[in-house]
PDB file of C-alpha atoms in Angstrom:
ATOM      1  CA  MET A 149     -14.487 -12.832  22.789  1.00 82.00           C
ATOM      2  CA  SER A 150     -12.217 -12.348  19.788  1.00 94.00           C
ATOM      3  CA  THR A 151     -12.705  -9.429  17.383  1.00 96.00           C
ATOM      4  CA  ARG A 152     -12.875 -10.318  13.673  1.00 97.00           C
ATOM      5  CA  VAL A 153     -10.339  -8.274  11.691  1.00 98.00           C
ATOM      6  CA  ILE A 154      -9.781  -7.587   8.003  1.00 98.00           C
ATOM      7  CA  ILE A 155      -6.561  -5.878   6.925  1.00 98.00           C
ATOM      8  CA  LEU A 156      -6.477  -3.649   3.834  1.00 97.00           C
ATOM      9  CA  ILE A 157      -2.947  -2.938   2.560  1.00 97.00           C
ATOM     10  CA  ASP A 158      -2.064  -0.234   0.036  1.00 95.00           C
ATOM     11  CA  GLY A 159       0.984  -1.882  -1.557  1.00 94.00           C
ATOM     12  CA  GLY A 160       2.503   1.403  -2.719  1.00 91.00           C
ATOM     13  CA  HIS A 161       2.427   2.768   0.826  1.00 93.00           C
ATOM     14  CA  LEU A 162       3.820  -0.391   2.429  1.00 96.00           C
ATOM     15  CA  ARG A 163       6.572  -0.594  -0.209  1.00 94.00           C
ATOM     16  CA  ALA A 164       7.597   3.024   0.493  1.00 92.00           C
ATOM     17  CA  GLN A 165       7.728   2.336   4.252  1.00 95.00           C
ATOM     18  CA  ALA A 166       9.846  -0.797   3.713  1.00 95.00           C
ATOM     19  CA  ARG A 167      12.276   1.045   1.429  1.00 93.00           C
ATOM     20  CA  ARG A 168      12.606   3.802   4.013  1.00 92.00           C
ATOM     21  CA  GLU A 169      13.803   1.118   6.445  1.00 93.00           C
ATOM     22  CA  GLY A 170      16.105  -0.501   3.852  1.00 93.00           C
ATOM     23  CA  LEU A 171      14.077  -3.736   3.876  1.00 94.00           C
ATOM     24  CA  ASP A 172      13.783  -6.196   1.001  1.00 93.00           C
ATOM     25  CA  TYR A 173      10.182  -5.887  -0.193  1.00 94.00           C
ATOM     26  CA  ASN A 174       8.865  -9.342  -0.985  1.00 95.00           C
ATOM     27  CA  VAL A 175       5.945 -11.694  -0.411  1.00 97.00           C
ATOM     28  CA  ASP A 176       7.325 -12.995   2.891  1.00 97.00           C
ATOM     29  CA  LEU A 177       7.722  -9.472   4.286  1.00 97.00           C
ATOM     30  CA  ILE A 178       4.160  -8.534   3.266  1.00 98.00           C
ATOM     31  CA  GLU A 179       2.794 -11.670   4.929  1.00 97.00           C
ATOM     32  CA  ASP A 180       4.879 -11.078   8.076  1.00 97.00           C
ATOM     33  CA  VAL A 181       3.640  -7.479   8.322  1.00 97.00           C
ATOM     34  CA  ALA A 182       0.003  -8.554   8.009  1.00 98.00           C
ATOM     35  CA  HIS A 183       0.305 -11.176  10.727  1.00 97.00           C
ATOM     36  CA  ALA A 184       2.260  -8.792  12.988  1.00 96.00           C
ATOM     37  CA  LEU A 185      -0.652  -6.329  12.826  1.00 97.00           C
ATOM     38  CA  VAL A 186      -3.062  -8.839  14.397  1.00 97.00           C
ATOM     39  CA  ARG A 187      -3.271  -8.775  18.197  1.00 96.00           C
ATOM     40  CA  ALA A 188      -3.958 -11.718  20.529  1.00 96.00           C
ATOM     41  CA  ASN A 189      -7.587 -10.657  21.037  1.00 96.00           C
ATOM     42  CA  GLU A 190      -8.231 -10.519  17.266  1.00 97.00           C
ATOM     43  CA  THR A 191      -9.064 -13.183  14.676  1.00 97.00           C
ATOM     44  CA  LEU A 192      -7.789 -12.564  11.148  1.00 98.00           C
ATOM     45  CA  VAL A 193     -10.535 -13.003   8.560  1.00 97.00           C
ATOM     46  CA  ARG A 194      -8.696 -11.786   5.458  1.00 97.00           C
ATOM     47  CA  VAL A 195      -5.895  -9.588   4.146  1.00 98.00           C
ATOM     48  CA  VAL A 196      -6.640  -7.654   0.966  1.00 97.00           C
ATOM     49  CA  TYR A 197      -3.527  -6.351  -0.785  1.00 97.00           C
ATOM     50  CA  TYR A 198      -3.854  -3.588  -3.414  1.00 95.00           C
ATOM     51  CA  ASP A 199      -1.076  -2.950  -5.913  1.00 93.00           C
ATOM     52  CA  CYS A 200      -0.207  -2.634  -9.588  1.00 87.00           C
ATOM     53  CA  ARG A 201       1.797  -4.950 -11.770  1.00 83.00           C
ATOM     54  CA  PRO A 202       5.129  -3.472 -12.862  1.00 82.00           C
ATOM     55  CA  TYR A 203       4.846  -1.361 -16.003  1.00 83.00           C
ATOM     56  CA  SER A 204       5.569  -3.128 -19.270  1.00 84.00           C
ATOM     57  CA  GLY A 205       6.093  -1.173 -22.469  1.00 88.00           C
ATOM     58  CA  ASP A 206       8.436   0.673 -24.816  1.00 91.00           C
ATOM     59  CA  VAL A 207       9.232   4.366 -24.383  1.00 94.00           C
ATOM     60  CA  ALA A 208      11.807   6.868 -25.654  1.00 92.00           C
ATOM     61  CA  LEU A 209      14.538   8.012 -23.272  1.00 94.00           C
ATOM     62  CA  PRO A 210      14.132  11.701 -22.353  1.00 93.00           C
ATOM     63  CA  VAL A 211      17.348  13.178 -23.778  1.00 93.00           C
ATOM     64  CA  SER A 212      18.748  10.795 -26.392  1.00 94.00           C
ATOM     65  CA  GLY A 213      15.366   9.636 -27.646  1.00 93.00           C
ATOM     66  CA  ASP A 214      16.719   6.077 -27.747  1.00 94.00           C
ATOM     67  CA  PRO A 215      14.156   3.317 -27.225  1.00 92.00           C
ATOM     68  CA  TRP A 216      13.833   1.824 -23.736  1.00 92.00           C
ATOM     69  CA  SER A 217      11.797  -1.220 -22.732  1.00 91.00           C
ATOM     70  CA  PHE A 218      10.249  -1.790 -19.340  1.00 89.00           C
ATOM     71  CA  LYS A 219       9.758  -5.501 -18.707  1.00 83.00           C
ATOM     72  CA  ALA A 220       7.007  -6.642 -16.353  1.00 73.00           C
ATOM     73  CA  GLY A 221       7.791  -9.068 -13.570  1.00 71.00           C
ATOM     74  CA  GLY A 222       4.690  -9.173 -11.400  1.00 67.00           C
ATOM     75  CA  GLY A 223       4.523 -12.927 -10.780  1.00 86.00           C
ATOM     76  CA  TRP A 224       4.996 -12.267  -7.066  1.00 92.00           C
ATOM     77  CA  LEU A 225       1.416 -10.944  -6.896  1.00 93.00           C
ATOM     78  CA  GLU A 226       0.126 -14.397  -7.851  1.00 94.00           C
ATOM     79  CA  GLU A 227       2.379 -15.924  -5.204  1.00 96.00           C
ATOM     80  CA  LEU A 228       0.966 -13.528  -2.601  1.00 97.00           C
ATOM     81  CA  ALA A 229      -2.602 -14.396  -3.629  1.00 96.00           C
ATOM     82  CA  ARG A 230      -1.838 -18.070  -2.883  1.00 97.00           C
ATOM     83  CA  ARG A 231      -0.864 -17.299   0.719  1.00 97.00           C
ATOM     84  CA  ASN A 232      -3.365 -18.088   3.476  1.00 97.00           C
ATOM     85  CA  TYR A 233      -5.901 -15.326   4.128  1.00 98.00           C
ATOM     86  CA  PHE A 234      -4.655 -13.171   1.221  1.00 98.00           C
ATOM     87  CA  ALA A 235      -6.631 -11.686  -1.650  1.00 96.00           C
ATOM     88  CA  VAL A 236      -4.908  -9.450  -4.202  1.00 96.00           C
ATOM     89  CA  ARG A 237      -6.590  -6.605  -6.079  1.00 94.00           C
ATOM     90  CA  VAL A 238      -4.657  -5.241  -9.040  1.00 91.00           C
ATOM     91  CA  GLY A 239      -4.868  -1.705 -10.425  1.00 85.00           C
ATOM     92  CA  GLN A 240      -3.007  -0.209 -13.371  1.00 83.00           C
ATOM     93  CA  LEU A 241       0.376   1.465 -13.511  1.00 83.00           C
ATOM     94  CA  ARG A 242       0.689   4.175 -16.158  1.00 87.00           C
ATOM     95  CA  PHE A 243       3.863   5.735 -17.491  1.00 90.00           C
ATOM     96  CA  ARG A 244       3.570   9.532 -17.257  1.00 90.00           C
ATOM     97  CA  GLY A 245       6.984  10.499 -18.589  1.00 92.00           C
ATOM     98  CA  TRP A 246      10.301  11.366 -17.016  1.00 96.00           C
ATOM     99  CA  LYS A 247      11.213  13.381 -13.907  1.00 94.00           C
ATOM    100  CA  PRO A 248      14.573  14.908 -13.026  1.00 93.00           C
ATOM    101  CA  VAL A 249      16.465  12.895 -10.425  1.00 92.00           C
ATOM    102  CA  ARG A 250      17.425  16.179  -8.745  1.00 90.00           C
ATOM    103  CA  LEU A 251      16.709  19.843  -9.296  1.00 90.00           C
ATOM    104  CA  PRO A 252      17.941  22.158 -10.532  1.00 89.00           C
ATOM    105  CA  LEU A 253      19.324  20.497 -13.639  1.00 87.00           C
ATOM    106  CA  SER A 254      22.690  21.959 -14.579  1.00 85.00           C
ATOM    107  CA  GLY A 255      25.560  21.351 -16.952  1.00 87.00           C
ATOM    108  CA  THR A 256      25.333  18.689 -19.614  1.00 91.00           C
ATOM    109  CA  ILE A 257      22.093  16.775 -19.229  1.00 93.00           C
ATOM    110  CA  SER A 258      21.865  13.050 -19.994  1.00 92.00           C
ATOM    111  CA  ASP A 259      19.271  10.286 -19.757  1.00 93.00           C
ATOM    112  CA  GLN A 260      20.737   9.347 -16.355  1.00 93.00           C
ATOM    113  CA  ASP A 261      19.534  12.680 -14.959  1.00 93.00           C
ATOM    114  CA  PHE A 262      15.937  11.451 -15.216  1.00 94.00           C
ATOM    115  CA  ARG A 263      13.845   8.709 -13.694  1.00 93.00           C
ATOM    116  CA  PRO A 264      10.537   7.289 -14.899  1.00 92.00           C
ATOM    117  CA  ASP A 265       7.358   8.781 -13.471  1.00 92.00           C
ATOM    118  CA  PHE A 266       4.542   6.287 -12.922  1.00 86.00           C
ATOM    119  CA  GLU A 267       0.997   6.771 -11.688  1.00 83.00           C
ATOM    120  CA  GLN A 268      -1.116   4.115  -9.994  1.00 77.00           C
ATOM    121  CA  LYS A 269      -4.727   4.023 -11.129  1.00 76.00           C
ATOM    122  CA  GLY A 270      -7.641   2.192  -9.594  1.00 72.00           C
ATOM    123  CA  ASP A 271      -6.141   1.064  -6.283  1.00 74.00           C
ATOM    124  CA  GLY A 272      -7.782   3.754  -4.171  1.00 78.00           C
ATOM    125  CA  ILE A 273     -11.243   3.322  -5.646  1.00 84.00           C
ATOM    126  CA  MET A 274     -11.053  -0.465  -5.238  1.00 88.00           C
ATOM    127  CA  LEU A 275     -10.020  -0.035  -1.618  1.00 89.00           C
ATOM    128  CA  ALA A 276     -12.859   2.429  -0.922  1.00 88.00           C
ATOM    129  CA  LEU A 277     -15.408   0.117  -2.581  1.00 90.00           C
ATOM    130  CA  ASP A 278     -14.139  -2.859  -0.588  1.00 92.00           C
ATOM    131  CA  LEU A 279     -14.428  -0.818   2.599  1.00 90.00           C
ATOM    132  CA  ALA A 280     -18.060  -0.046   1.723  1.00 88.00           C
ATOM    133  CA  ALA A 281     -18.688  -3.743   1.009  1.00 91.00           C
ATOM    134  CA  LEU A 282     -17.228  -4.617   4.431  1.00 89.00           C
ATOM    135  CA  VAL A 283     -19.729  -2.308   6.086  1.00 88.00           C
ATOM    136  CA  ALA A 284     -22.601  -3.943   4.196  1.00 89.00           C
ATOM    137  CA  SER A 285     -21.465  -7.544   4.717  1.00 91.00           C
ATOM    138  CA  LYS A 286     -20.433  -7.187   8.376  1.00 90.00           C
ATOM    139  CA  ALA A 287     -17.665  -9.716   7.629  1.00 92.00           C
ATOM    140  CA  ALA A 288     -15.516  -8.081  10.313  1.00 95.00           C
ATOM    141  CA  GLU A 289     -15.882  -5.826  13.331  1.00 96.00           C
ATOM    142  CA  ARG A 290     -12.584  -4.053  12.777  1.00 97.00           C
ATOM    143  CA  VAL A 291     -10.582  -3.031   9.720  1.00 97.00           C
ATOM    144  CA  ILE A 292      -6.867  -2.258   9.859  1.00 97.00           C
ATOM    145  CA  LEU A 293      -5.817   0.078   7.049  1.00 96.00           C
ATOM    146  CA  VAL A 294      -2.212   0.331   5.876  1.00 96.00           C
ATOM    147  CA  SER A 295      -2.327   3.445   3.686  1.00 94.00           C
ATOM    148  CA  SER A 296      -1.544   7.158   3.611  1.00 90.00           C
ATOM    149  CA  ASP A 297      -4.148   8.006   0.955  1.00 90.00           C
ATOM    150  CA  GLY A 298      -6.126  10.951   2.319  1.00 89.00           C
ATOM    151  CA  GLU A 299      -8.850  10.340  -0.272  1.00 88.00           C
ATOM    152  CA  LEU A 300      -9.934   7.346   1.831  1.00 92.00           C
ATOM    153  CA  ALA A 301     -11.012   9.606   4.726  1.00 92.00           C
ATOM    154  CA  PRO A 302     -14.667   9.886   3.553  1.00 91.00           C
ATOM    155  CA  ALA A 303     -14.959   6.089   3.160  1.00 92.00           C
ATOM    156  CA  LEU A 304     -13.481   5.636   6.636  1.00 94.00           C
ATOM    157  CA  ALA A 305     -15.993   8.137   8.043  1.00 93.00           C
ATOM    158  CA  VAL A 306     -18.883   6.133   6.571  1.00 92.00           C
ATOM    159  CA  ALA A 307     -17.400   2.896   7.939  1.00 94.00           C
ATOM    160  CA  ARG A 308     -17.101   4.407  11.421  1.00 94.00           C
ATOM    161  CA  GLN A 309     -20.655   5.759  11.342  1.00 93.00           C
ATOM    162  CA  SER A 310     -21.845   2.255  10.439  1.00 93.00           C
ATOM    163  CA  GLY A 311     -20.166   0.719  13.488  1.00 93.00           C
ATOM    164  CA  LEU A 312     -17.015  -0.721  11.890  1.00 94.00           C
ATOM    165  CA  GLN A 313     -13.939   0.043  14.002  1.00 96.00           C
ATOM    166  CA  THR A 314     -11.126   1.545  11.950  1.00 96.00           C
ATOM    167  CA  VAL A 315      -7.446   1.218  12.835  1.00 96.00           C
ATOM    168  CA  GLY A 316      -4.611   3.165  11.222  1.00 95.00           C
ATOM    169  CA  VAL A 317      -0.987   2.060  11.308  1.00 95.00           C
ATOM    170  CA  ASP A 318       1.889   4.283  12.465  1.00 92.00           C
ATOM    171  CA  PHE A 319       5.200   3.063  11.033  1.00 92.00           C
ATOM    172  CA  PRO A 320       8.458   4.112  12.744  1.00 87.00           C
ATOM    173  CA  ASN A 321       9.329   6.638  10.007  1.00 79.00           C
ATOM    174  CA  GLY A 322       5.848   7.103   8.566  1.00 78.00           C
ATOM    175  CA  PRO A 323       3.172   8.109  11.060  1.00 78.00           C
ATOM    176  CA  VAL A 324      -0.463   8.607  10.094  1.00 82.00           C
ATOM    177  CA  HIS A 325      -0.880  12.267   9.130  1.00 80.00           C
ATOM    178  CA  GLY A 326      -2.902  14.706   7.078  1.00 79.00           C
ATOM    179  CA  GLU A 327      -6.520  13.926   6.283  1.00 83.00           C
ATOM    180  CA  LEU A 328      -6.231  10.417   7.718  1.00 87.00           C
ATOM    181  CA  GLU A 329      -5.031  11.565  11.131  1.00 82.00           C
ATOM    182  CA  GLY A 330      -8.541  11.979  12.520  1.00 87.00           C
ATOM    183  CA  ALA A 331     -10.166   9.301  10.364  1.00 90.00           C
ATOM    184  CA  PHE A 332      -9.449   6.311  12.614  1.00 94.00           C
ATOM    185  CA  ASP A 333     -10.894   5.035  15.874  1.00 95.00           C
ATOM    186  CA  LEU A 334      -7.451   3.761  16.876  1.00 94.00           C
ATOM    187  CA  ILE A 335      -3.865   4.251  15.756  1.00 93.00           C
ATOM    188  CA  ARG A 336      -1.662   1.187  16.098  1.00 94.00           C
ATOM    189  CA  GLU A 337       2.078   1.763  16.427  1.00 92.00           C
ATOM    190  CA  PHE A 338       4.087  -0.769  14.484  1.00 93.00           C
ATOM    191  CA  GLU A 339       7.611  -2.155  14.583  1.00 90.00           C
ATOM    192  CA  TRP A 340       8.882  -4.173  11.648  1.00 90.00           C
ATOM    193  CA  PRO A 341       8.941  -7.944  12.301  1.00 80.00           C
ATOM    194  CA  GLY A 342      12.296  -8.911  13.777  1.00 72.00           C
ATOM    195  CA  GLN A 343      13.253  -5.290  14.546  1.00 60.00           C
ATOM    196  CA  GLY A 344      11.759  -4.705  17.971  1.00 50.00           C
ATOM    197  CA  SER A 345       8.602  -5.217  19.917  1.00 42.00           C
ATOM    198  CA  GLU A 346       5.233  -3.834  18.917  1.00 40.00           C
ATOM    199  CA  LYS A 347       3.731  -1.204  21.168  1.00 36.00           C
TER     200      LYS A 347
END
C-alpha cells in the first residue's frame, strides 16, 4: 500500500542549497526537486512552498546616502502556485540595513563594500501551523520537510507523537544538523535531479 506524502519546502533553505551547487533557481528546479523527493512507494498529496516576495522599496545607500530602489519581481511564485500539487504560502521580506561584504573593512570604504541585509518574517510560523494542521487533518501519513530551521523542532516533535512520520532531507553540501538532527523519523539523502542517483 502506498504512503500518502506531503512535502513542505522552506524556499530560503532550498534556494541556499541550489546556490551552493551553482544551480539556476527557478520554478522548474523547485518542481523537479519536489518530485525527486517522492519514492515509488509514496503518493504525493501536495507540495507546500514557503517563501517571500522580493523586497520592493526605496532606501539610502550606506556610504554615499544616494537613493537606491529595490524592484520586486516575484511573479514566479504565482507560476509555481499554478503547477500541479503546489500551494504557495508567502511571508514578508524586511530590509534591515546594510552588511559589510567582508570584514574587516579597510581603506577607503564605498557603497560596493556593503550588501543589503534582509529578514524573512512569517515563513516559519506558517510552516509550523501547517504542520499542526496536517496532524489534525490526517491528510498524509508522512511529511517531508526541506528546511534547516531549528525552531521547527518542537512542531516536528508534536507531529511525531501524533503518529505522523517526519522525513528530513540531507543535501550533498547541506546535511540536516543542529536542533533538527534528532527531530526526524527518517533522513533522506538527496542528489539534485540530473546530477546523480538518489540514495
